[in-house]
XYZ file of C-alpha atoms in Angstrom:
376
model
C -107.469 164.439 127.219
C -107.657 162.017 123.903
C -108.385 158.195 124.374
C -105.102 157.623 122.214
C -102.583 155.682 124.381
C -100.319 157.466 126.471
C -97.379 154.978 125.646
C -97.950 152.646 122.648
C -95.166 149.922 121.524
C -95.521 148.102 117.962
C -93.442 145.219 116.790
C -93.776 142.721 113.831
C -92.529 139.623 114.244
C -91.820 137.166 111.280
C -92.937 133.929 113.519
C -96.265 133.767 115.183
C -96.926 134.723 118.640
C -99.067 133.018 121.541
C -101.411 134.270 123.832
C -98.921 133.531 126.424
C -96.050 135.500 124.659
C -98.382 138.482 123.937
C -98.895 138.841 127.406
C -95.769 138.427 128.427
C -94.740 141.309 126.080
C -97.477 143.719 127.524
C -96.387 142.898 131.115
C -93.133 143.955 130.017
C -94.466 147.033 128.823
C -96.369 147.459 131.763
C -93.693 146.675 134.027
C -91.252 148.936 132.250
C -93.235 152.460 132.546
C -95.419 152.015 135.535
C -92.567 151.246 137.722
C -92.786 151.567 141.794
C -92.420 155.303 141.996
C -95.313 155.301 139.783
C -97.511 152.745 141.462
C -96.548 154.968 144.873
C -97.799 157.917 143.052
C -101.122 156.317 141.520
C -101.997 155.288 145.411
C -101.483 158.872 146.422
C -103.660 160.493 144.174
C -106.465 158.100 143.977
C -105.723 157.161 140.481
C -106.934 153.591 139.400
C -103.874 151.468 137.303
C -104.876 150.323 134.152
C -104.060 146.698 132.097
C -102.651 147.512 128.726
C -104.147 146.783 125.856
C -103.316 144.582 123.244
C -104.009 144.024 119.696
C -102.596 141.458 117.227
C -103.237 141.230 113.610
C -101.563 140.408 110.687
C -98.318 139.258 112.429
C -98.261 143.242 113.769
C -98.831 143.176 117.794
C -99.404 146.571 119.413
C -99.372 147.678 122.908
C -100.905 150.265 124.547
C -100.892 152.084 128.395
C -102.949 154.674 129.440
C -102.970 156.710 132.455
C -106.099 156.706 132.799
C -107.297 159.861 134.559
C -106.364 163.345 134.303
C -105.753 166.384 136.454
C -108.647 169.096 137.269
C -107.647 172.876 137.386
C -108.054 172.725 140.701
C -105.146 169.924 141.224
C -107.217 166.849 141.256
C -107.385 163.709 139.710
C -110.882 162.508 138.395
C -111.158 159.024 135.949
C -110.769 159.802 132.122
C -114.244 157.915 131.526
C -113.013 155.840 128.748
C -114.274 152.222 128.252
C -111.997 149.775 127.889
C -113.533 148.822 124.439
C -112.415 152.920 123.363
C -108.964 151.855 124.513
C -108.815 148.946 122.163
C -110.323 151.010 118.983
C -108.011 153.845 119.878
C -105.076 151.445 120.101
C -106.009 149.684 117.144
C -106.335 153.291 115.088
C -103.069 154.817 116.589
C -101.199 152.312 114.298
C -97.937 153.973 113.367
C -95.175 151.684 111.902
C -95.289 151.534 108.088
C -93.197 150.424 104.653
C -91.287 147.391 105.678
C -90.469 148.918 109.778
C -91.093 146.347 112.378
C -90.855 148.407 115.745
C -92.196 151.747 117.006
C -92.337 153.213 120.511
C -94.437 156.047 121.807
C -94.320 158.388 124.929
C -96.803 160.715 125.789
C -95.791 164.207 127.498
C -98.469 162.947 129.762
C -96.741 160.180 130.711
C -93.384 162.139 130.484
C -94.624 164.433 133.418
C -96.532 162.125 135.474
C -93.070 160.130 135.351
C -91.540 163.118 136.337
C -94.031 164.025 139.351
C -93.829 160.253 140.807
C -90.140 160.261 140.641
C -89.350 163.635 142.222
C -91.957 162.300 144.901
C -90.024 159.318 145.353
C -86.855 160.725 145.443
C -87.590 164.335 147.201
C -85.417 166.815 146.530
C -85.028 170.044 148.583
C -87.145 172.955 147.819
C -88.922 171.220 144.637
C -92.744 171.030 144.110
C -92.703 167.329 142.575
C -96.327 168.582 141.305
C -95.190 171.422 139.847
C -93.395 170.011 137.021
C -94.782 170.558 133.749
C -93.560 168.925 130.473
C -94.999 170.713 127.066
C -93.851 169.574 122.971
C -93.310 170.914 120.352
C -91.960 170.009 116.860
C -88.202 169.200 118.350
C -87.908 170.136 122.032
C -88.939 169.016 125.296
C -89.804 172.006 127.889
C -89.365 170.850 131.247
C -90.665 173.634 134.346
C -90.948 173.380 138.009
C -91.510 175.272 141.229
C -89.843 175.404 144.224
C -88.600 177.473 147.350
C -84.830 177.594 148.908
C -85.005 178.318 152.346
C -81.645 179.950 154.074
C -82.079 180.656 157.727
C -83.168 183.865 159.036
C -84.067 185.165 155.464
C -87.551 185.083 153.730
C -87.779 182.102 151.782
C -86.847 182.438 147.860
C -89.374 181.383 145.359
C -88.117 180.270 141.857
C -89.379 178.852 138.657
C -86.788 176.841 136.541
C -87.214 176.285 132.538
C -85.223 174.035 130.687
C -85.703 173.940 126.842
C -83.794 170.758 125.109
C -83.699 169.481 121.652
C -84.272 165.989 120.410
C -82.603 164.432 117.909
C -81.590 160.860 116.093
C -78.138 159.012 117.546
C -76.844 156.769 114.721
C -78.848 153.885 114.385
C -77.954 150.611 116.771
C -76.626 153.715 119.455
C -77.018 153.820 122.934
C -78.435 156.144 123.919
C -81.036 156.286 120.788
C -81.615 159.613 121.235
C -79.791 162.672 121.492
C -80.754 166.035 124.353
C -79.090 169.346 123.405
C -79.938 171.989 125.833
C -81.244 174.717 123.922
C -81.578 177.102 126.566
C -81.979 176.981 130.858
C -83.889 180.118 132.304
C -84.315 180.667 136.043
C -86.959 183.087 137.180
C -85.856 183.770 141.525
C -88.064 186.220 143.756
C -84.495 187.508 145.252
C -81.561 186.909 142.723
C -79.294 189.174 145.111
C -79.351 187.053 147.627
C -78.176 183.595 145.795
C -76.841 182.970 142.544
C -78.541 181.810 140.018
C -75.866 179.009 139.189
C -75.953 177.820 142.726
C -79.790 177.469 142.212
C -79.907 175.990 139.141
C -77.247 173.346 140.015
C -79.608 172.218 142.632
C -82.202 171.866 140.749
C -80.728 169.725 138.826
C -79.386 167.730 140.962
C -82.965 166.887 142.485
C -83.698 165.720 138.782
C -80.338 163.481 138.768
C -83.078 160.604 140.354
C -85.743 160.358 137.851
C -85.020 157.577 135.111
C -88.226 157.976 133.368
C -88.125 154.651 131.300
C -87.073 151.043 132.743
C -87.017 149.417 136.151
C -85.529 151.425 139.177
C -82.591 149.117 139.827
C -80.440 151.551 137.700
C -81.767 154.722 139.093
C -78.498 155.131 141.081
C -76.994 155.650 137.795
C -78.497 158.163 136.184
C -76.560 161.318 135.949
C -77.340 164.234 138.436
C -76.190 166.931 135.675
C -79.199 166.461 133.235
C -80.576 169.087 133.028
C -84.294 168.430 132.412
C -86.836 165.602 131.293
C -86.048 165.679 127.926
C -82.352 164.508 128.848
C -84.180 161.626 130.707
C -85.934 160.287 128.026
C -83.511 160.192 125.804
C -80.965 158.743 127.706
C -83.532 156.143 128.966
C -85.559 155.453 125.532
C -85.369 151.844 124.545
C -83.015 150.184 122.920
C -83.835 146.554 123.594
C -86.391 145.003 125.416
C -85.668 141.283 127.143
C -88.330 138.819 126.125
C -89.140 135.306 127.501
C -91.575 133.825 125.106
C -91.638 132.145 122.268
C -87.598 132.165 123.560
C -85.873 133.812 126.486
C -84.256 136.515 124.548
C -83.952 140.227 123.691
C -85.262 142.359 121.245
C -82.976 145.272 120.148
C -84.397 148.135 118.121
C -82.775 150.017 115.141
C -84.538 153.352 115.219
C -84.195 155.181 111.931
C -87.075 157.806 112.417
C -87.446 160.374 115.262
C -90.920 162.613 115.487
C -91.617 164.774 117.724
C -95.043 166.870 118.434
C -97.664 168.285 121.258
C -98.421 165.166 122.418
C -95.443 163.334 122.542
C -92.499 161.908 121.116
C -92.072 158.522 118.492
C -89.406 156.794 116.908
C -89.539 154.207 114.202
C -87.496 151.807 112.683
C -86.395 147.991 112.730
C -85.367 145.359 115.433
C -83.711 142.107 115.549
C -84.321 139.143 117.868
C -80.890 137.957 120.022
C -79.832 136.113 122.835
C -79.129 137.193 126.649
C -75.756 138.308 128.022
C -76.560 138.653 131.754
C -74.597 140.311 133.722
C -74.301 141.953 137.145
C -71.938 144.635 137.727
C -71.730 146.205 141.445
C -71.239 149.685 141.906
C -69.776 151.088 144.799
C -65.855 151.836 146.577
C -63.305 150.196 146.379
C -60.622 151.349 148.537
C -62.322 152.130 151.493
C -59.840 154.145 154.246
C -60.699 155.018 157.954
C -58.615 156.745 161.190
C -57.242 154.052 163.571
C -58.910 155.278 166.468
C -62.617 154.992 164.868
C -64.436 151.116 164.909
C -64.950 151.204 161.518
C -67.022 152.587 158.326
C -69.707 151.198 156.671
C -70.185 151.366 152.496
C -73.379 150.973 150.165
C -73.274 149.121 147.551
C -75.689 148.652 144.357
C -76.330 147.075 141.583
C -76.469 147.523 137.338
C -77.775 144.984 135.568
C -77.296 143.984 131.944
C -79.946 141.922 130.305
C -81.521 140.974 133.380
C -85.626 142.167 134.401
C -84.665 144.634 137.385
C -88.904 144.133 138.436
C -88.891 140.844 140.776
C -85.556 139.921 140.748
C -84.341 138.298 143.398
C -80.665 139.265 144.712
C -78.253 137.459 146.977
C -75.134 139.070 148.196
C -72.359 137.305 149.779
C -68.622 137.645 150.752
C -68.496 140.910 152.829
C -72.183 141.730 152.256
C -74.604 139.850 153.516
C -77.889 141.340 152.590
C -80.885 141.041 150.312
C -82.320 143.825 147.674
C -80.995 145.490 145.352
C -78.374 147.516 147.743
C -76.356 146.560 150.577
C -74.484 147.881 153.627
C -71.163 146.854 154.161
C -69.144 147.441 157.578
C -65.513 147.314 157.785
C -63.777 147.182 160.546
C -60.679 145.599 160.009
C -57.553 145.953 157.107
C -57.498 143.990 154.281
C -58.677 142.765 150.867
C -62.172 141.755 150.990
C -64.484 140.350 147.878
C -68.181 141.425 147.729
C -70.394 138.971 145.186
C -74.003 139.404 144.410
C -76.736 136.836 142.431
C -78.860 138.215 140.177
C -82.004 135.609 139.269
C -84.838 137.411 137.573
C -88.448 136.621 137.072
C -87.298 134.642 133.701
C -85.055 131.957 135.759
C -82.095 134.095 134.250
C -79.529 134.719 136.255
C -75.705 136.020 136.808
C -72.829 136.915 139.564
C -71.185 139.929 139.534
C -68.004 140.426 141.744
C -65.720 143.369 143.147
C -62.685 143.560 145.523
C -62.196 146.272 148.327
C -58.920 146.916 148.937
C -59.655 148.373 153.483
C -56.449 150.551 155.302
C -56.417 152.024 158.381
C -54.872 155.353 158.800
C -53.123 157.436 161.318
C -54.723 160.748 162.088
C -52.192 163.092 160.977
C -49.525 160.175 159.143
C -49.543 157.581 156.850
C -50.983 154.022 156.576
C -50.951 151.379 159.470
C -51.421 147.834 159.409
C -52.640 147.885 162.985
C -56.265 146.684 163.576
C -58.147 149.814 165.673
């Protein structure tokens, strides 16, 4: 393992920064990779978090995170050994944006697996070794692998080893997502294909990887979509696009990639940004016609959240109407008929804040007939 930083972000900024906004920026950094899941996994394994590093000169401030240990042959974790004055030369020397370009971002497939591991730990999913997932590079794809058993009662259990090569490439510049997945190819290796199907296998597979959301807070995990097929699809469907800021102004920072590289140790993008103001909004996700037989009590609904240029880390959320709850989801029991509004409060750690609203149209059906507009 190299001292280079395992997720480096470079902007230049026209008007001078404080100490106050430079840190600010690297706790967003910070904040942005080594999310929960993360900070759950670092705890399990022994592994000591590390500050980023920071470095500004000539109006160019870089930002660095490093994970900070790496894994034996023999599964564990041990410290890199790296002082933090290497960090700072290696950050300072891993320079990358060039020629007039005023942002660059950088993922390590270090990073890119240990994001994988803590999420797949977080979010278990049946049969899958969350340790077991390997990420390699090379000059355009992402290969994403992982271990597992499936277990069907009375039978022996079924080993199996899925692969999952996809290709990176550019979206237009100002897209969302900035990058681009094509599956290049999906390969399942199964001790006993006679007994399952290798589609049935595979599908579950990647379902268990619908949770991980490798960039950016958690609070939008619940919409990431369960039929990406590998890591690669992650990233790029989660690589930056903007980045809220709160000093020298409470704003955002939107990036304008225009260069995509991709090698062994991990993937960069280059290109321009420009400095906007907030549109915060909330938008809550969740049913909306909610039915249930007249001789049950009830049924009760979850209900979460998406934010739009709000900081998911530390927000603070208040429902209200039908849900009365705190967090980022809540659980909503109806027992009644009837039109019924759900709000929720979003304030973040910037003082920014916004309501989002939804209505939920509740009938109570007959078991075998239509609608009834009698209360159970």
């Amino acid at each position: 393992m190299g001292v280079a930083p395992d997720v480096m972000f470079q902007l230049a900024l026209s008007i001078a920064l404080s100490q106050d906004a430079i840190a600010s920026i690297a706790t967003s950094v910070r904040d942005s990779v080594f999310v929960s899941s993360v900070s759950d996994y670092f705890r399990k394994k022994n592994i000591l978090p590390l500050p980023p590093q920071t470095s500004y000169s000539g109006g160019v401030l870089s930002v660095g995170l490093w994970i900070g240990a790496e894994q034996r042959q023999d599964g564990k974790w041990i410290e890199d050994g790296f002082t933090d004055a290497q960090r700072l030369q290696a950050l300072v020397s891993s320079g990358f944006i060039s020629g007039g370009q005023t942002a660059g971002f950088f993922f390590s497939a270090a990073m890119m697996q240990l994001r994988g591991r803590a999420e797949l730990t977080a979010k278990p999913a049946d049969g899958i070794d969350p340790d077991s997932l390997k990420v390699n590079l090379t000059s355009t794809d992402v290969v994403t692998s992982v271990h597992g058993t499936y277990e069907i009662p009375v039978l022996p259990d079924i080993g199996f080893t899925y692969i999952v090569h996809e290709s990176l490439s550019l979206n237009p510049q100002g897209s969302s997502p900035a990058l681009n997945a094509r599956v290049v190819s999906k390969k399942l290796d199964v001790s006993q294909l006679d007994i399952i199907a290798d589609s049935v296998l595979i599908g579950l597979v990647e379902q268990g990887f619908g949770g991980i959301a490798l960039i950016g807070g958690e609070i939008a995990a619940g919409t990431q979509d369960p039929k990406k097929p590998g890591v690669g699809s992650k990233l790029a469907d989660n690589w930056p696009t903007e980045s809220l800021i709160s000093k020298p102004i409470v704003g955002k920072l939107a990036f304008l990639w225009s260069d995509l590289m991709v090698n062994s140790t991990g993937v960069r993008t280059r290109g321009h940004l420009q400095l906007g103001f907030r549109s915060p909004q909330v938008r809550i996700i969740g049913p909306t016609a909610v039915s249930f037989l007249q001789t049950q009590s009830g049924v009760t609904e979850t209900y979460s959240l998406a934010l739009t240029d709000l900081r998911p880390e530390n927000a603070t959320v208040v429902w209200g109407g039908a849900a009365q709850s705190v967090g980022v989801e809540a659980s909503v029991r109806f027992d009644v008929k009837g039109t019924f509004r759900i709000t929720a409060t979003v304030t973040d750690s910037d003082n920014v804040s916004a309501t989002g609203a939804t209505t939920v149209a509740v009938t109570v059906t007959k078991k075998g007939s239509g609608r009834t507009g009698e209360t159970p």
